[in-house]
Amino acid sequence: MAVTLYSLGAAEEVTGSKHIFEVNGKSYLVDCGAFQGKRAEADRKNRNFGIETDRIEAAILTHGHYDHSGMLPMLPKNGYKGNIFATSATRDIANLIMMDSANIQARDAVYLKKQAQKKGEIFDWEPLYNEKDAIQATNQIVGISYNRPMTIGDGITLEFYDAGHILGSAIAFVTIQDGDKEIKIAYTGDLGRKNKPIIRDPALIPAADYIVMESTYGDRRHDSTHDAMERLAEVAKRAIKNKGRILIPAFAIERTQELVYYFHMLVDQGIIPEIPIYVDSPMATNATTIFQVHPECYDEEIHEAFIKHHKNPFGFNSLHFTTSVNESKALNDHPGPLIIISADGMCEAGRIQHHLINSIEDPNTTVLTVGYMAQNTLGRRIRDKEPEVKIHGQWYKRNAAVEEINAFSAHADYTECKEWLDAIDTSRLKKIFLVHGEPKAQTAFKKYLGENGYSNTEVVRYGQTYETE
């Protein structure tokens, strides 16, 4: 039995997860994410799919985030007619993400064409895919519950374990059987963290021969939740005192709902007074509805302490969801203090860019980053406190304060990844392959794992093939 592994994305980089395992010449795709970064580079990488779709037997989706699901519509667009396996919650979230991306691309095409015409330039950019492609991709997703083995190919069994990252996220555990020979490969997708609100802790998986593991925070540790709550309260109190605004670029899935939960707890405990919170993201509004219909993903604490206590487990009196562009624009004239939570989490698209244009030069504004910011993104430049940033082709002075709280990250840091490895059965583990991380973080993580008993660890390089034993 010949089994080969390789990656066509998220190899020595964080976004654009796209991994292949090939069994006796048949290819299986794990995740099909969009690369995020400089516009021209992202467009080039996302158009270069890397594999002919007629070579793909089946596709697996670990979770719905854009950098894991964003290029799925390219599969049916390029002729793929097979199944895409995911949990039911991931199917719903991925549908939301893909449709939103199709809409953004369509709007970008119109906007950029107008800009080019004003400059007398030729414009020939086309969206990667449209809504029809996104709908077709969703139609091809087959929902599988956690811990329900499913045959996805000749001698290939897939079982999902809860990754504890976002709603519906999964570790894809693949068993490849050929006669008496058996190989087990675990793809962590994005590995979550213990004791996060709303969703369960990452599950422990059976013994695997190979683990393809994320390494986003391979050189960074997260703040404690207690310290983060104190800092969140400080930022809120400062905004209240200055009658300013807090802009939080946050992914519409999980992070938004989690932040709402934490602000609710601070108000509920009397630590901060009520402050208007606006979730200005149609996707986040729809995602919150998806959360409400997937209680199978909740942890016990949410069931007991929150859901039974509130009709809406993700809201309270000071929370408002904007439903139109006009409502979003009206926030520009809204007096402070207020909090605006808006996507995109890396500030590369969406309504957050318009709020930044309106407020980033105001010293009474605080931009609060609460998640990973990839290299060459607007979010990364703001997080790094660059004095000027370019948004929609215009330069703006960054007079706003910038705060970063890492505790809200949905990714396990390097110590949490090791703790998860220590807790699972590694009796048959032959190698750990590191993906989904920047080179500096991966080098540090590989060294750390080697010092802690996991010496056979390799950083996956783009396009390089790896043979199993």
CSV table of C-alpha atoms in Angstrom, one decimal:
chain,number,residue,atom,x,y,z
A,1,MET,CA,0.0,0.0,0.0
A,2,ALA,CA,1.5,3.3,-1.1
A,3,VAL,CA,0.3,6.3,0.9
A,4,THR,CA,1.7,9.8,0.2
A,5,LEU,CA,1.0,13.1,2.0
A,6,TYR,CA,1.6,16.6,0.7
A,7,SER,CA,0.2,20.1,1.1
A,8,LEU,CA,-0.9,22.7,-1.5
A,9,GLY,CA,-1.5,25.4,1.0
A,10,ALA,CA,-0.8,26.4,4.7
A,11,ALA,CA,2.7,25.0,4.2
A,12,GLU,CA,5.1,27.3,6.0
A,13,GLU,CA,2.2,29.8,6.1
A,14,VAL,CA,-1.0,30.2,8.1
A,15,THR,CA,-3.9,30.5,5.7
A,16,GLY,CA,-5.0,28.6,2.6
A,17,SER,CA,-5.2,25.1,4.2
A,18,LYS,CA,-5.2,22.5,1.4
A,19,HIS,CA,-3.8,19.0,2.2
A,20,ILE,CA,-3.7,15.8,0.2
A,21,PHE,CA,-3.3,12.2,1.1
A,22,GLU,CA,-2.9,9.8,-1.8
A,23,VAL,CA,-3.7,6.1,-1.5
A,24,ASN,CA,-2.6,3.9,-4.4
A,25,GLY,CA,-2.8,6.8,-6.8
A,26,LYS,CA,-6.2,8.0,-5.5
A,27,SER,CA,-6.2,11.5,-4.0
A,28,TYR,CA,-8.3,12.7,-1.0
A,29,LEU,CA,-8.4,16.4,-0.2
A,30,VAL,CA,-8.5,17.7,3.4
A,31,ASP,CA,-9.7,21.3,3.6
A,32,CYS,CA,-9.8,23.7,0.7
A,33,GLY,CA,-9.2,27.1,2.2
A,34,ALA,CA,-8.5,30.6,0.8
A,35,PHE,CA,-5.1,32.2,1.2
A,36,GLN,CA,-5.2,35.6,2.8
A,37,GLY,CA,-2.6,38.3,2.5
A,38,LYS,CA,-1.6,40.9,-0.1
A,39,ARG,CA,-4.4,41.2,-2.6
A,40,ALA,CA,-2.4,40.3,-5.7
A,41,GLU,CA,-0.6,37.4,-4.0
A,42,ALA,CA,-3.8,36.1,-2.5
A,43,ASP,CA,-5.6,36.2,-5.9
A,44,ARG,CA,-2.7,34.4,-7.6
A,45,LYS,CA,-2.5,31.7,-5.0
A,46,ASN,CA,-6.2,31.1,-4.8
A,47,ARG,CA,-6.5,30.8,-8.6
A,48,ASN,CA,-3.7,28.3,-8.7
A,49,PHE,CA,-5.8,25.3,-7.4
A,50,GLY,CA,-2.8,23.0,-7.5
A,51,ILE,CA,-4.6,19.7,-8.4
A,52,GLU,CA,-7.0,18.6,-11.2
A,53,THR,CA,-10.4,18.0,-9.6
A,54,ASP,CA,-10.8,14.7,-11.6
A,55,ARG,CA,-8.0,13.3,-9.5
A,56,ILE,CA,-9.9,13.9,-6.2
A,57,GLU,CA,-11.9,10.9,-4.9
A,58,ALA,CA,-13.4,12.7,-1.9
A,59,ALA,CA,-12.9,15.9,0.1
A,60,ILE,CA,-12.9,16.4,3.8
A,61,LEU,CA,-13.7,19.7,5.6
A,62,THR,CA,-12.4,20.1,9.2
A,63,HIS,CA,-14.3,23.4,9.9
A,64,GLY,CA,-16.0,26.3,8.3
A,65,HIS,CA,-13.4,29.2,8.6
A,66,TYR,CA,-12.6,30.9,5.3
A,67,ASP,CA,-9.0,29.8,5.3
A,68,HIS,CA,-10.2,26.2,5.4
A,69,SER,CA,-13.4,26.3,3.4
A,70,GLY,CA,-13.2,29.5,1.2
A,71,MET,CA,-12.1,27.7,-2.0
A,72,LEU,CA,-14.6,24.8,-1.8
A,73,PRO,CA,-16.7,26.4,-4.6
A,74,MET,CA,-13.7,26.0,-6.9
A,75,LEU,CA,-14.3,22.3,-6.7
A,76,PRO,CA,-17.7,22.2,-8.5
A,77,LYS,CA,-16.7,25.1,-10.7
A,78,ASN,CA,-13.8,23.0,-12.0
A,79,GLY,CA,-16.0,19.9,-12.5
A,80,TYR,CA,-15.7,18.0,-9.1
A,81,LYS,CA,-18.9,16.0,-8.5
A,82,GLY,CA,-17.9,14.0,-5.5
A,83,ASN,CA,-18.7,14.3,-1.8
A,84,ILE,CA,-17.4,16.8,0.7
A,85,PHE,CA,-17.5,15.4,4.2
A,86,ALA,CA,-18.1,17.6,7.2
A,87,THR,CA,-20.1,17.9,10.4
A,88,SER,CA,-23.6,19.3,10.1
A,89,ALA,CA,-22.7,22.5,11.9
A,90,THR,CA,-19.6,23.0,9.7
A,91,ARG,CA,-21.9,22.5,6.6
A,92,ASP,CA,-24.1,25.4,7.8
A,93,ILE,CA,-21.2,27.6,8.7
A,94,ALA,CA,-19.3,26.9,5.5
A,95,ASN,CA,-22.4,27.7,3.4
A,96,LEU,CA,-22.5,31.1,5.2
A,97,ILE,CA,-18.8,31.7,4.6
A,98,MET,CA,-18.8,30.8,0.9
A,99,MET,CA,-21.9,32.8,0.1
A,100,ASP,CA,-20.5,35.8,1.9
A,101,SER,CA,-17.2,35.4,0.0
A,102,ALA,CA,-19.1,35.2,-3.4
A,103,ASN,CA,-21.0,38.4,-2.5
A,104,ILE,CA,-17.8,40.3,-1.4
A,105,GLN,CA,-16.1,39.2,-4.7
A,106,ALA,CA,-19.0,40.4,-6.8
A,107,ARG,CA,-19.1,43.8,-4.9
A,108,ASP,CA,-15.3,44.1,-5.2
A,109,ALA,CA,-15.5,43.5,-9.0
A,110,VAL,CA,-18.0,46.4,-9.3
A,111,TYR,CA,-16.0,48.7,-7.1
A,112,LEU,CA,-12.6,48.0,-8.6
A,113,LYS,CA,-14.0,48.4,-12.1
A,114,LYS,CA,-15.3,51.9,-11.2
A,115,GLN,CA,-12.0,52.8,-9.7
A,116,ALA,CA,-10.1,51.6,-12.8
A,117,GLN,CA,-12.4,53.5,-15.1
A,118,LYS,CA,-11.8,56.7,-13.1
A,119,LYS,CA,-8.1,56.3,-13.7
A,120,GLY,CA,-8.6,55.3,-17.3
A,121,GLU,CA,-7.2,51.9,-16.7
A,122,ILE,CA,-8.2,48.5,-18.2
A,123,PHE,CA,-9.9,46.3,-15.7
A,124,ASP,CA,-10.2,42.5,-16.4
A,125,TRP,CA,-10.4,40.9,-12.9
A,126,GLU,CA,-13.1,38.3,-12.4
A,127,PRO,CA,-14.3,36.8,-9.1
A,128,LEU,CA,-12.9,33.4,-8.3
A,129,TYR,CA,-16.5,32.0,-8.1
A,130,ASN,CA,-20.1,33.2,-7.7
A,131,GLU,CA,-23.1,32.3,-5.6
A,132,LYS,CA,-24.1,29.4,-7.9
A,133,ASP,CA,-20.7,27.8,-7.3
A,134,ALA,CA,-21.1,28.3,-3.5
A,135,ILE,CA,-24.6,26.7,-3.5
A,136,GLN,CA,-23.3,23.8,-5.5
A,137,ALA,CA,-20.4,23.2,-3.1
A,138,THR,CA,-22.9,23.2,-0.2
A,139,ASN,CA,-25.1,20.7,-2.0
A,140,GLN,CA,-22.1,18.3,-2.2
A,141,ILE,CA,-21.4,18.5,1.6
A,142,VAL,CA,-22.4,15.3,3.4
A,143,GLY,CA,-23.0,15.8,7.1
A,144,ILE,CA,-21.4,13.4,9.5
A,145,SER,CA,-21.8,13.5,13.3
A,146,TYR,CA,-18.9,13.2,15.7
A,147,ASN,CA,-17.7,9.7,16.5
A,148,ARG,CA,-19.6,8.1,13.6
A,149,PRO,CA,-17.1,6.3,11.3
A,150,MET,CA,-17.9,6.7,7.6
A,151,THR,CA,-16.5,4.9,4.6
A,152,ILE,CA,-15.4,7.5,2.1
A,153,GLY,CA,-13.4,5.4,-0.4
A,154,ASP,CA,-12.1,1.9,-1.0
A,155,GLY,CA,-10.6,0.9,2.3
A,156,ILE,CA,-10.8,4.5,3.6
A,157,THR,CA,-12.7,5.3,6.8
A,158,LEU,CA,-13.2,8.8,8.2
A,159,GLU,CA,-14.2,9.6,11.8
A,160,PHE,CA,-14.7,13.1,13.2
A,161,TYR,CA,-13.6,14.1,16.7
A,162,ASP,CA,-14.5,17.5,18.2
A,163,ALA,CA,-11.5,19.8,17.7
A,164,GLY,CA,-12.9,22.4,20.2
A,165,HIS,CA,-12.0,25.3,17.8
A,166,ILE,CA,-15.3,26.7,16.5
A,167,LEU,CA,-18.8,25.3,16.3
A,168,GLY,CA,-18.7,22.0,14.4
A,169,SER,CA,-14.9,21.9,14.1
A,170,ALA,CA,-13.4,18.5,13.8
A,171,ILE,CA,-10.2,16.5,13.9
A,172,ALA,CA,-10.4,14.3,10.8
A,173,PHE,CA,-9.2,10.8,11.8
A,174,VAL,CA,-8.6,8.7,8.7
A,175,THR,CA,-8.0,4.9,8.7
A,176,ILE,CA,-6.5,3.4,5.6
A,177,GLN,CA,-6.9,-0.4,5.3
A,178,ASP,CA,-5.3,-2.5,2.6
A,179,GLY,CA,-5.4,-6.2,3.5
A,180,ASP,CA,-3.5,-6.7,6.7
A,181,LYS,CA,-1.8,-3.3,6.5
A,182,GLU,CA,-3.4,-0.3,8.3
A,183,ILE,CA,-2.4,3.3,8.5
A,184,LYS,CA,-4.1,5.9,10.7
A,185,ILE,CA,-3.7,9.6,10.0
A,186,ALA,CA,-5.1,12.4,12.1
A,187,TYR,CA,-5.6,15.9,10.7
A,188,THR,CA,-6.1,18.3,13.5
A,189,GLY,CA,-7.5,21.1,11.3
A,190,ASP,CA,-7.3,24.0,13.8
A,191,LEU,CA,-6.9,22.6,17.3
A,192,GLY,CA,-8.9,24.4,20.0
A,193,ARG,CA,-8.4,25.0,23.6
A,194,LYS,CA,-9.7,23.7,26.9
A,195,ASN,CA,-12.2,25.7,29.0
A,196,LYS,CA,-13.5,27.9,26.2
A,197,PRO,CA,-17.1,29.1,26.5
A,198,ILE,CA,-19.9,27.7,24.4
A,199,ILE,CA,-18.1,24.7,22.8
A,200,ARG,CA,-16.5,21.6,24.2
A,201,ASP,CA,-12.8,20.9,24.9
A,202,PRO,CA,-10.8,19.2,22.1
A,203,ALA,CA,-11.5,15.5,22.1
A,204,LEU,CA,-8.8,12.9,22.6
A,205,ILE,CA,-8.3,10.7,19.6
A,206,PRO,CA,-7.3,7.1,19.2
A,207,ALA,CA,-3.7,6.2,18.5
A,208,ALA,CA,-2.5,7.5,15.1
A,209,ASP,CA,0.6,6.7,13.0
A,210,TYR,CA,0.8,10.2,11.7
A,211,ILE,CA,-0.6,13.5,13.0
A,212,VAL,CA,-0.8,16.5,10.6
A,213,MET,CA,-0.9,19.3,13.2
A,214,GLU,CA,-1.5,23.0,13.1
A,215,SER,CA,1.2,25.3,14.5
A,216,THR,CA,-0.2,28.8,14.3
A,217,TYR,CA,0.9,29.7,17.8
A,218,GLY,CA,4.1,27.6,17.8
A,219,ASP,CA,6.1,30.3,19.5
A,220,ARG,CA,3.4,32.2,21.5
A,221,ARG,CA,1.5,31.6,24.7
A,222,HIS,CA,-2.0,32.9,25.3
A,223,ASP,CA,-3.0,35.2,28.2
A,224,SER,CA,-5.1,33.5,30.9
A,225,THR,CA,-8.8,34.0,30.6
A,226,HIS,CA,-8.9,35.8,34.0
A,227,ASP,CA,-6.3,38.3,33.0
A,228,ALA,CA,-8.0,38.8,29.7
A,229,MET,CA,-11.3,39.5,31.3
A,230,GLU,CA,-9.6,42.2,33.5
A,231,ARG,CA,-8.1,43.8,30.4
A,232,LEU,CA,-11.4,43.6,28.6
A,233,ALA,CA,-13.0,45.4,31.5
A,234,GLU,CA,-10.2,48.1,31.5
A,235,VAL,CA,-10.7,48.8,27.8
A,236,ALA,CA,-14.4,49.1,28.2
A,237,LYS,CA,-14.1,51.4,31.3
A,238,ARG,CA,-11.7,53.6,29.3
A,239,ALA,CA,-14.1,53.9,26.4
A,240,ILE,CA,-16.9,54.7,28.8
A,241,LYS,CA,-14.8,57.4,30.5
A,242,ASN,CA,-13.8,59.0,27.2
A,243,LYS,CA,-17.1,58.4,25.5
A,244,GLY,CA,-15.1,56.7,22.8
A,245,ARG,CA,-15.6,53.6,20.7
A,246,ILE,CA,-14.1,50.1,20.7
A,247,LEU,CA,-13.6,48.5,17.3
A,248,ILE,CA,-13.2,44.8,17.4
A,249,PRO,CA,-12.3,43.0,14.1
A,250,ALA,CA,-13.6,39.5,14.8
A,251,PHE,CA,-14.4,36.5,12.8
A,252,ALA,CA,-18.1,36.2,12.5
A,253,ILE,CA,-18.0,32.6,13.7
A,254,GLU,CA,-17.2,31.8,17.3
A,255,ARG,CA,-15.2,34.8,18.2
A,256,THR,CA,-18.1,37.2,18.0
A,257,GLN,CA,-20.4,35.0,20.0
A,258,GLU,CA,-17.7,34.4,22.6
A,259,LEU,CA,-17.0,38.2,23.0
A,260,VAL,CA,-20.7,38.8,23.5
A,261,TYR,CA,-20.7,36.1,26.1
A,262,TYR,CA,-17.7,37.7,27.9
A,263,PHE,CA,-19.2,41.2,27.8
A,264,HIS,CA,-22.4,39.8,29.2
A,265,MET,CA,-20.5,38.2,32.1
A,266,LEU,CA,-18.8,41.5,32.9
A,267,VAL,CA,-22.1,43.4,33.0
A,268,ASP,CA,-23.8,40.6,34.8
A,269,GLN,CA,-21.2,40.6,37.5
A,270,GLY,CA,-21.3,44.4,37.9
A,271,ILE,CA,-17.7,44.8,36.8
A,272,ILE,CA,-18.6,47.2,34.0
A,273,PRO,CA,-21.8,49.2,33.4
A,274,GLU,CA,-23.9,48.4,30.3
A,275,ILE,CA,-22.4,49.7,27.1
A,276,PRO,CA,-24.1,49.5,23.7
A,277,ILE,CA,-22.7,46.6,21.7
A,278,TYR,CA,-23.3,46.5,17.9
A,279,VAL,CA,-22.6,43.3,16.0
A,280,ASP,CA,-22.2,44.8,12.6
A,281,SER,CA,-21.9,41.8,10.4
A,282,PRO,CA,-24.7,40.1,8.5
A,283,MET,CA,-22.7,36.9,8.7
A,284,ALA,CA,-22.3,37.1,12.5
A,285,THR,CA,-26.0,37.7,12.8
A,286,ASN,CA,-26.7,34.6,10.7
A,287,ALA,CA,-24.0,32.6,12.5
A,288,THR,CA,-25.6,33.3,15.8
A,289,THR,CA,-28.8,31.8,14.5
A,290,ILE,CA,-26.7,28.7,13.4
A,291,PHE,CA,-25.3,28.5,16.9
A,292,GLN,CA,-28.9,28.3,18.3
A,293,VAL,CA,-29.8,25.3,16.1
A,294,HIS,CA,-26.7,23.3,16.9
A,295,PRO,CA,-26.8,22.7,20.7
A,296,GLU,CA,-25.1,19.3,20.1
A,297,CYS,CA,-21.9,21.3,20.0
A,298,TYR,CA,-22.3,23.1,23.3
A,299,ASP,CA,-20.4,22.3,26.5
A,300,GLU,CA,-22.3,21.5,29.6
A,301,GLU,CA,-21.6,24.8,31.3
A,302,ILE,CA,-23.5,26.7,28.5
A,303,HIS,CA,-26.4,24.3,28.8
A,304,GLU,CA,-26.7,24.8,32.5
A,305,ALA,CA,-25.6,28.4,33.2
A,306,PHE,CA,-26.6,30.2,30.1
A,307,ILE,CA,-29.1,28.6,27.8
A,308,LYS,CA,-31.6,27.8,30.6
A,309,HIS,CA,-31.3,31.4,31.9
A,310,HIS,CA,-31.7,33.4,28.7
A,311,LYS,CA,-34.0,33.0,25.7
A,312,ASN,CA,-31.2,34.1,23.5
A,313,PRO,CA,-28.0,32.5,24.7
A,314,PHE,CA,-25.8,35.0,22.8
A,315,GLY,CA,-27.5,38.2,23.7
A,316,PHE,CA,-28.7,40.7,26.3
A,317,ASN,CA,-30.4,44.1,26.5
A,318,SER,CA,-27.4,46.2,25.3
A,319,LEU,CA,-26.7,44.0,22.3
A,320,HIS,CA,-27.8,45.1,18.8
A,321,PHE,CA,-27.5,43.4,15.5
A,322,THR,CA,-27.4,45.6,12.4
A,323,THR,CA,-29.4,44.3,9.5
A,324,SER,CA,-28.7,46.8,6.7
A,325,VAL,CA,-26.0,48.9,5.2
A,326,ASN,CA,-27.8,52.0,6.3
A,327,GLU,CA,-27.8,50.8,9.9
A,328,SER,CA,-24.1,50.2,9.6
A,329,LYS,CA,-23.4,53.6,8.2
A,330,ALA,CA,-25.5,55.2,11.0
A,331,LEU,CA,-23.0,53.9,13.5
A,332,ASN,CA,-20.5,56.5,12.2
A,333,ASP,CA,-22.7,59.2,13.8
A,334,HIS,CA,-23.6,57.3,16.9
A,335,PRO,CA,-22.2,59.0,20.1
A,336,GLY,CA,-19.9,57.0,22.3
A,337,PRO,CA,-19.3,55.0,24.3
A,338,LEU,CA,-20.1,52.0,22.2
A,339,ILE,CA,-18.5,48.7,21.0
A,340,ILE,CA,-18.6,47.6,17.4
A,341,ILE,CA,-17.8,44.0,16.6
A,342,SER,CA,-17.4,43.5,12.9
A,343,ALA,CA,-15.9,41.1,10.4
A,344,ASP,CA,-13.5,40.5,8.7
A,345,GLY,CA,-11.2,39.2,11.6
A,346,MET,CA,-8.0,40.2,9.7
A,347,CYS,CA,-9.6,43.5,8.4
A,348,GLU,CA,-9.1,42.4,4.8
A,349,ALA,CA,-12.7,42.9,3.8
A,350,GLY,CA,-16.1,43.6,5.1
A,351,ARG,CA,-17.7,46.4,7.2
A,352,ILE,CA,-14.8,46.6,9.7
A,353,GLN,CA,-12.8,48.5,7.0
A,354,HIS,CA,-15.4,51.3,6.8
A,355,HIS,CA,-15.5,51.6,10.6
A,356,LEU,CA,-11.7,51.9,10.6
A,357,ILE,CA,-11.8,54.6,7.9
A,358,ASN,CA,-14.3,56.5,10.1
A,359,SER,CA,-12.5,56.1,13.4
A,360,ILE,CA,-8.8,55.1,13.2
A,361,GLU,CA,-7.7,58.7,13.3
A,362,ASP,CA,-9.6,59.4,16.5
A,363,PRO,CA,-7.5,59.1,19.6
A,364,ASN,CA,-10.6,58.2,21.6
A,365,THR,CA,-11.0,55.0,19.6
A,366,THR,CA,-9.5,51.7,20.6
A,367,VAL,CA,-8.9,49.0,18.1
A,368,LEU,CA,-8.9,45.7,20.0
A,369,THR,CA,-7.4,42.7,18.3
A,370,VAL,CA,-8.5,39.3,19.7
A,371,GLY,CA,-7.2,36.8,17.2
A,372,TYR,CA,-4.4,35.8,14.9
A,373,MET,CA,-3.5,38.4,12.2
A,374,ALA,CA,-1.7,36.9,9.2
A,375,GLN,CA,1.3,38.6,7.6
A,376,ASN,CA,0.7,41.4,5.2
A,377,THR,CA,-2.9,41.9,6.3
A,378,LEU,CA,-4.4,45.2,7.4
A,379,GLY,CA,-5.1,43.7,10.8
A,380,ARG,CA,-1.5,42.7,11.2
A,381,ARG,CA,-0.3,46.3,10.4
A,382,ILE,CA,-2.8,47.7,12.9
A,383,ARG,CA,-1.8,45.2,15.5
A,384,ASP,CA,1.9,46.1,14.9
A,385,LYS,CA,0.9,49.8,15.6
A,386,GLU,CA,2.1,51.1,12.3
A,387,PRO,CA,1.7,54.9,12.3
A,388,GLU,CA,-0.2,55.0,9.0
A,389,VAL,CA,-2.3,52.3,7.2
A,390,LYS,CA,-3.8,52.2,3.7
A,391,ILE,CA,-7.5,51.3,3.5
A,392,HIS,CA,-9.4,51.3,0.2
A,393,GLY,CA,-6.3,53.0,-1.5
A,394,GLN,CA,-6.2,55.9,1.0
A,395,TRP,CA,-3.7,56.5,3.8
A,396,TYR,CA,-4.9,57.2,7.3
A,397,LYS,CA,-2.9,58.2,10.4
A,398,ARG,CA,-3.4,55.6,13.2
A,399,ASN,CA,-4.2,57.9,16.2
A,400,ALA,CA,-6.5,55.2,17.7
A,401,ALA,CA,-5.1,53.1,20.6
A,402,VAL,CA,-4.4,49.5,19.8
A,403,GLU,CA,-4.9,46.7,22.3
A,404,GLU,CA,-4.2,43.0,21.9
A,405,ILE,CA,-5.7,40.2,23.9
A,406,ASN,CA,-4.6,36.7,23.0
A,407,ALA,CA,-6.7,34.8,25.5
A,408,PHE,CA,-9.7,34.8,23.1
A,409,SER,CA,-7.8,33.0,20.4
A,410,ALA,CA,-9.6,29.8,19.3
A,411,HIS,CA,-6.2,28.2,18.5
A,412,ALA,CA,-4.2,26.1,21.0
A,413,ASP,CA,-0.9,27.7,21.8
A,414,TYR,CA,2.3,25.6,21.8
A,415,THR,CA,2.0,24.4,25.4
A,416,GLU,CA,-1.7,23.5,24.9
A,417,CYS,CA,-0.8,21.6,21.8
A,418,LYS,CA,1.8,19.6,23.7
A,419,GLU,CA,-0.7,19.0,26.5
A,420,TRP,CA,-3.1,17.6,24.0
A,421,LEU,CA,-0.4,15.3,22.5
A,422,ASP,CA,0.5,14.2,26.0
A,423,ALA,CA,-3.1,13.2,26.8
A,424,ILE,CA,-3.7,11.1,23.7
A,425,ASP,CA,-2.4,7.6,22.9
A,426,THR,CA,0.9,8.1,21.0
A,427,SER,CA,2.0,4.4,21.2
A,428,ARG,CA,2.0,4.0,17.5
A,429,LEU,CA,2.9,7.6,16.5
A,430,LYS,CA,5.7,7.7,13.9
A,431,LYS,CA,5.7,11.3,12.9
A,432,ILE,CA,4.1,14.7,13.4
A,433,PHE,CA,3.8,16.9,10.4
A,434,LEU,CA,3.5,20.7,11.1
A,435,VAL,CA,1.3,22.8,8.9
A,436,HIS,CA,-0.6,26.1,9.2
A,437,GLY,CA,2.1,28.2,10.8
A,438,GLU,CA,4.7,30.8,9.9
A,439,PRO,CA,8.3,29.5,9.6
A,440,LYS,CA,9.5,31.2,12.8
A,441,ALA,CA,6.7,29.7,14.8
A,442,GLN,CA,7.1,26.3,13.3
A,443,THR,CA,10.9,26.3,14.0
A,444,ALA,CA,10.3,27.1,17.6
A,445,PHE,CA,7.4,24.6,17.9
A,446,LYS,CA,9.5,21.8,16.3
A,447,LYS,CA,12.3,22.5,18.8
A,448,TYR,CA,9.9,22.6,21.7
A,449,LEU,CA,8.3,19.3,20.8
A,450,GLY,CA,11.7,17.7,20.3
A,451,GLU,CA,12.7,18.8,23.8
A,452,ASN,CA,9.5,17.2,25.2
A,453,GLY,CA,9.6,13.7,23.7
A,454,TYR,CA,8.4,14.3,20.1
A,455,SER,CA,11.6,14.2,18.2
A,456,ASN,CA,10.2,12.9,14.9
A,457,THR,CA,8.5,16.2,13.8
A,458,GLU,CA,8.8,17.7,10.4
A,459,VAL,CA,7.7,21.0,8.9
A,460,VAL,CA,5.7,20.4,5.7
A,461,ARG,CA,6.9,22.3,2.7
A,462,TYR,CA,4.7,23.3,-0.2
A,463,GLY,CA,4.3,20.6,-2.8
A,464,GLN,CA,6.9,18.3,-1.2
A,465,THR,CA,5.7,14.7,-0.9
A,466,TYR,CA,6.1,12.6,2.2
A,467,GLU,CA,5.9,8.8,2.1
A,468,THR,CA,4.4,6.8,4.9
A,469,GLU,CA,6.2,3.7,6.2
